[in-house]
């Protein structure tokens, strides 16, 4: 398997492989959305199949739920689980304080709800996702469809008073139609280039009528596991103030990964 992967995919895989070591029998685990999170779901499925791990997974999107069921993970809802032991998810960007931009896959609302309902959030990412200042990746803002153009205009007006390098906003599309989230909403992507005060941005965006949620995850992530293409992983724990490096061996034959 490893010989067929690009360096980026190898980095995602080793981060995911290390992250599932945090999962213990009987846990309620939030399952993130995106390409890196998909590796994690498959790694968990491997543990369920080969080692008899018993967990309940709470997915953050319909596609994650489908994948989890395919690999044998018991899936339940957040309403049923009520509170989670752990959430493992990817990120589009993270900074030195482990603040994040998420939502590139369009699941930011469910991802934030699940992450904040967890005792711990672990983010898995390749090293390219690390930035000194958030904002190079477009910031997703989920808005209700009713009056979305008015909401978009209010967002643009608000950006004038914020310290950002860019102010272009675009409605996310799916072909010729607006992209629609699992909750039936639209996403406006903010092309800011740099966000000087992410905490302020997160608070201000959510005060705009029509905005449901934004993709800034502030003070939510506890641990980031950074994967590298050579199998090295770096584990940063913001609460313990520790940084550790390890190396993950690749697995060359596993049918859970055959279609990636």
Coordinates of C-alpha atoms in Angstrom, one line a residue:
X1 CA 0.0 0.0 0.0
X2 CA 2.7 2.5 1.0
X3 CA 4.5 2.2 -2.3
X4 CA 1.5 3.5 -4.2
X5 CA 0.9 6.5 -2.0
X6 CA 2.1 10.0 -2.7
X7 CA 4.2 11.7 0.1
X8 CA 1.1 13.8 1.1
X9 CA -1.0 10.6 1.4
X10 CA 1.7 8.9 3.4
X11 CA 1.8 11.8 5.7
X12 CA -2.0 11.7 6.2
X13 CA -1.9 8.0 6.7
X14 CA 0.8 8.0 9.5
X15 CA -1.0 10.9 11.3
X16 CA -4.2 8.9 11.2
X17 CA -2.5 5.7 12.3
X18 CA -1.0 7.4 15.3
X19 CA -4.2 9.1 16.2
X20 CA -6.2 5.9 16.6
X21 CA -3.8 4.9 19.4
X22 CA -5.7 7.4 21.6
X23 CA -9.0 5.4 21.1
X24 CA -9.9 2.9 23.9
X25 CA -12.4 0.2 24.1
X26 CA -15.9 1.5 24.9
X27 CA -15.3 5.1 23.8
X28 CA -17.7 7.4 22.0
X29 CA -15.6 8.8 19.2
X30 CA -16.4 11.8 16.9
X31 CA -15.4 10.9 13.3
X32 CA -14.3 13.9 11.2
X33 CA -14.8 14.6 7.6
X34 CA -12.3 15.0 4.8
X35 CA -9.4 13.1 3.1
X36 CA -7.2 12.8 6.2
X37 CA -10.2 11.9 8.5
X38 CA -11.1 9.1 6.0
X39 CA -7.7 7.5 6.7
X40 CA -8.5 7.6 10.4
X41 CA -11.9 6.0 9.9
X42 CA -10.3 3.2 8.0
X43 CA -7.6 2.7 10.6
X44 CA -10.3 2.4 13.2
X45 CA -12.2 0.0 11.1
X46 CA -9.0 -2.1 11.0
X47 CA -8.9 -2.2 14.8
X48 CA -12.6 -3.1 15.0
X49 CA -12.1 -6.0 12.5
X50 CA -8.7 -7.3 13.6
X51 CA -8.5 -6.5 17.3
X52 CA -12.2 -6.5 18.4
X53 CA -12.2 -2.8 19.3
X54 CA -15.7 -1.8 20.4
X55 CA -16.5 1.8 20.0
X56 CA -19.5 4.0 18.9
X57 CA -18.7 6.5 16.2
X58 CA -20.5 9.8 15.8
X59 CA -19.9 11.0 12.2
X60 CA -19.7 14.6 11.2
X61 CA -21.2 14.1 7.7
X62 CA -23.2 11.6 5.7
X63 CA -20.2 10.5 3.7
X64 CA -18.2 9.8 6.9
X65 CA -21.2 7.8 8.3
X66 CA -21.3 5.8 5.1
X67 CA -17.5 5.0 5.3
X68 CA -17.7 4.1 9.0
X69 CA -20.5 1.6 8.3
X70 CA -18.5 0.2 5.4
X71 CA -15.5 -0.6 7.6
X72 CA -17.6 -2.0 10.4
X73 CA -17.8 0.8 13.0
X74 CA -21.0 1.1 14.9
X75 CA -22.5 4.5 14.1
X76 CA -24.8 6.4 16.4
X77 CA -26.0 10.0 16.6
X78 CA -24.8 12.8 18.9
X79 CA -28.3 13.0 20.5
X80 CA -28.0 9.3 21.4
X81 CA -24.4 9.6 22.6
X82 CA -24.9 12.9 24.3
X83 CA -21.2 13.5 25.1
X84 CA -18.1 12.1 23.5
X85 CA -14.8 10.9 24.9
X86 CA -12.8 12.0 21.8
X87 CA -13.1 13.5 18.4
X88 CA -10.5 13.0 15.7
X89 CA -10.7 15.2 12.6
X90 CA -8.6 16.9 10.0
X91 CA -8.0 20.6 9.4
X92 CA -7.4 22.9 6.5
X93 CA -5.0 25.1 8.5
X94 CA -3.6 25.2 12.1
X95 CA -1.4 27.7 13.9
X96 CA 1.0 27.5 16.8
X97 CA -1.8 27.9 19.3
X98 CA -3.7 25.0 17.6
X99 CA -6.4 27.2 16.4
X100 CA -7.9 25.9 13.1
X101 CA -9.6 26.7 9.9
X102 CA -12.0 23.9 8.9
X103 CA -14.8 23.5 6.5
X104 CA -13.0 22.8 3.2
X105 CA -15.2 19.7 2.9
X106 CA -18.4 21.6 3.8
X107 CA -19.0 19.9 7.1
X108 CA -17.9 22.7 9.5
X109 CA -21.2 23.0 11.4
X110 CA -21.5 19.4 12.4
X111 CA -17.7 19.2 12.9
X112 CA -17.8 22.1 15.4
X113 CA -20.8 20.8 17.3
X114 CA -19.2 17.3 17.6
X115 CA -15.8 18.7 18.6
X116 CA -17.2 20.9 21.3
X117 CA -19.2 18.0 22.7
X118 CA -16.0 16.0 23.3
X119 CA -13.6 15.7 26.2
X120 CA -10.7 16.0 23.8
X121 CA -10.2 17.0 20.1
X122 CA -7.3 15.6 18.2
X123 CA -6.5 17.0 14.8
X124 CA -4.6 15.0 12.2
X125 CA -2.8 16.8 9.4
X126 CA 0.1 16.8 7.0
X127 CA 2.9 19.4 7.7
X128 CA 1.7 21.6 4.8
X129 CA -1.4 22.6 6.9
X130 CA 0.8 24.4 9.5
X131 CA 0.8 28.2 9.2
X132 CA 2.1 31.1 11.3
X133 CA -1.2 33.1 10.6
X134 CA -4.5 31.6 9.7
X135 CA -6.2 32.8 6.5
X136 CA -4.3 31.6 3.4
X137 CA -7.0 28.9 3.2
X138 CA -10.4 30.5 2.4
X139 CA -12.5 30.8 5.6
X140 CA -15.8 29.0 5.1
X141 CA -18.9 30.7 6.5
X142 CA -22.1 28.7 6.5
X143 CA -25.3 30.7 5.8
X144 CA -28.9 29.9 5.5
X145 CA -30.2 30.1 1.9
X146 CA -32.9 32.6 2.7
X147 CA -31.5 36.0 1.8
X148 CA -28.0 34.6 1.3
X149 CA -27.0 37.5 -0.9
X150 CA -27.9 40.0 1.8
X151 CA -25.9 37.9 4.4
X152 CA -23.0 37.9 2.0
X153 CA -23.1 41.7 1.6
X154 CA -23.2 42.1 5.4
X155 CA -20.2 39.8 5.7
X156 CA -18.3 42.0 3.2
X157 CA -19.3 45.1 5.0
X158 CA -18.0 43.7 8.3
X159 CA -14.7 42.7 6.8
X160 CA -13.9 46.4 6.1
X161 CA -13.4 46.9 9.9
X162 CA -11.3 43.8 10.4
X163 CA -7.6 43.4 10.0
X164 CA -7.3 41.1 7.0
X165 CA -5.3 41.2 3.8
X166 CA -8.1 40.3 1.4
X167 CA -11.9 40.8 1.3
X168 CA -13.1 38.7 -1.7
X169 CA -16.1 36.5 -0.9
X170 CA -17.5 33.8 -3.1
X171 CA -20.5 31.5 -2.9
X172 CA -19.3 27.9 -2.9
X173 CA -20.6 26.1 -6.0
X174 CA -21.3 22.5 -6.9
X175 CA -21.2 22.6 -10.6
X176 CA -23.7 25.2 -11.7
X177 CA -25.6 25.2 -8.4
X178 CA -24.8 26.3 -4.9
X179 CA -23.0 23.8 -2.7
X180 CA -25.5 22.6 -0.1
X181 CA -24.4 21.3 3.3
X182 CA -25.9 18.4 5.1
X183 CA -28.0 20.9 7.0
X184 CA -29.3 22.4 3.8
X185 CA -27.3 25.6 4.0
X186 CA -24.9 27.4 1.7
X187 CA -21.2 28.3 2.2
X188 CA -19.6 31.6 1.5
X189 CA -15.8 31.4 1.3
X190 CA -13.9 34.4 2.5
X191 CA -10.5 34.9 0.7
X192 CA -8.7 36.8 3.5
X193 CA -5.1 35.8 2.9
X194 CA -4.3 36.6 6.5
X195 CA -6.4 36.9 9.6
X196 CA -4.6 39.0 12.2
X197 CA -7.1 38.3 15.0
X198 CA -8.8 35.0 14.5
X199 CA -10.7 35.1 17.9
X200 CA -12.2 38.4 17.0
X201 CA -13.1 37.2 13.5
X202 CA -14.9 34.1 14.8
X203 CA -17.0 36.2 17.3
X204 CA -17.9 38.9 14.8
X205 CA -18.9 36.6 11.9
X206 CA -21.4 34.7 14.1
X207 CA -23.1 38.0 15.0
X208 CA -24.2 38.6 11.4
X209 CA -27.9 37.6 10.8
X210 CA -28.1 34.7 8.4
X211 CA -24.7 33.3 9.4
X212 CA -25.0 29.8 11.0
X213 CA -21.4 29.2 11.8
X214 CA -17.9 29.9 10.7
X215 CA -14.9 27.6 10.1
X216 CA -12.6 29.1 12.8
X217 CA -12.1 26.6 15.6
X218 CA -10.7 28.6 18.5
X219 CA -9.5 26.9 21.8
X220 CA -11.2 23.6 20.7
X221 CA -8.2 21.5 19.6
X222 CA -6.1 19.8 22.3
X223 CA -3.6 17.8 20.2
X224 CA -2.3 18.0 16.7
X225 CA -0.6 15.0 15.1
X226 CA 1.4 16.1 12.1
X227 CA 2.4 13.5 9.6
X228 CA 5.4 13.5 7.3
X229 CA 5.9 11.6 4.1
X230 CA 8.9 9.7 5.5
X231 CA 6.7 8.2 8.3
X232 CA 7.6 10.6 11.0
X233 CA 4.8 12.0 13.2
X234 CA 5.0 15.0 15.5
X235 CA 2.5 15.1 18.4
X236 CA 1.8 18.6 19.9
X237 CA -0.3 18.7 23.1
X238 CA -1.3 22.3 23.8
X239 CA -2.5 21.5 27.4
X240 CA 0.6 19.6 28.4
X241 CA 2.9 21.9 26.5
X242 CA 4.7 19.0 25.0
X243 CA 6.0 18.1 21.5
X244 CA 7.1 14.6 20.7
X245 CA 8.3 12.9 17.6
X246 CA 7.8 9.2 16.6
X247 CA 8.0 7.1 13.5
X248 CA 5.1 5.0 12.1
X249 CA 5.7 1.8 10.2
X250 CA 3.7 1.4 7.0
X251 CA 1.4 -1.5 6.4
X252 CA 1.8 -3.0 3.0
X253 CA -1.3 -5.3 2.7
X254 CA -4.6 -4.2 4.1
X255 CA -7.8 -4.5 2.1
X256 CA -9.4 -1.6 4.1
X257 CA -7.1 0.7 2.1
X258 CA -7.3 -1.0 -1.3
X259 CA -9.6 1.5 -2.9
X260 CA -7.8 4.7 -1.8

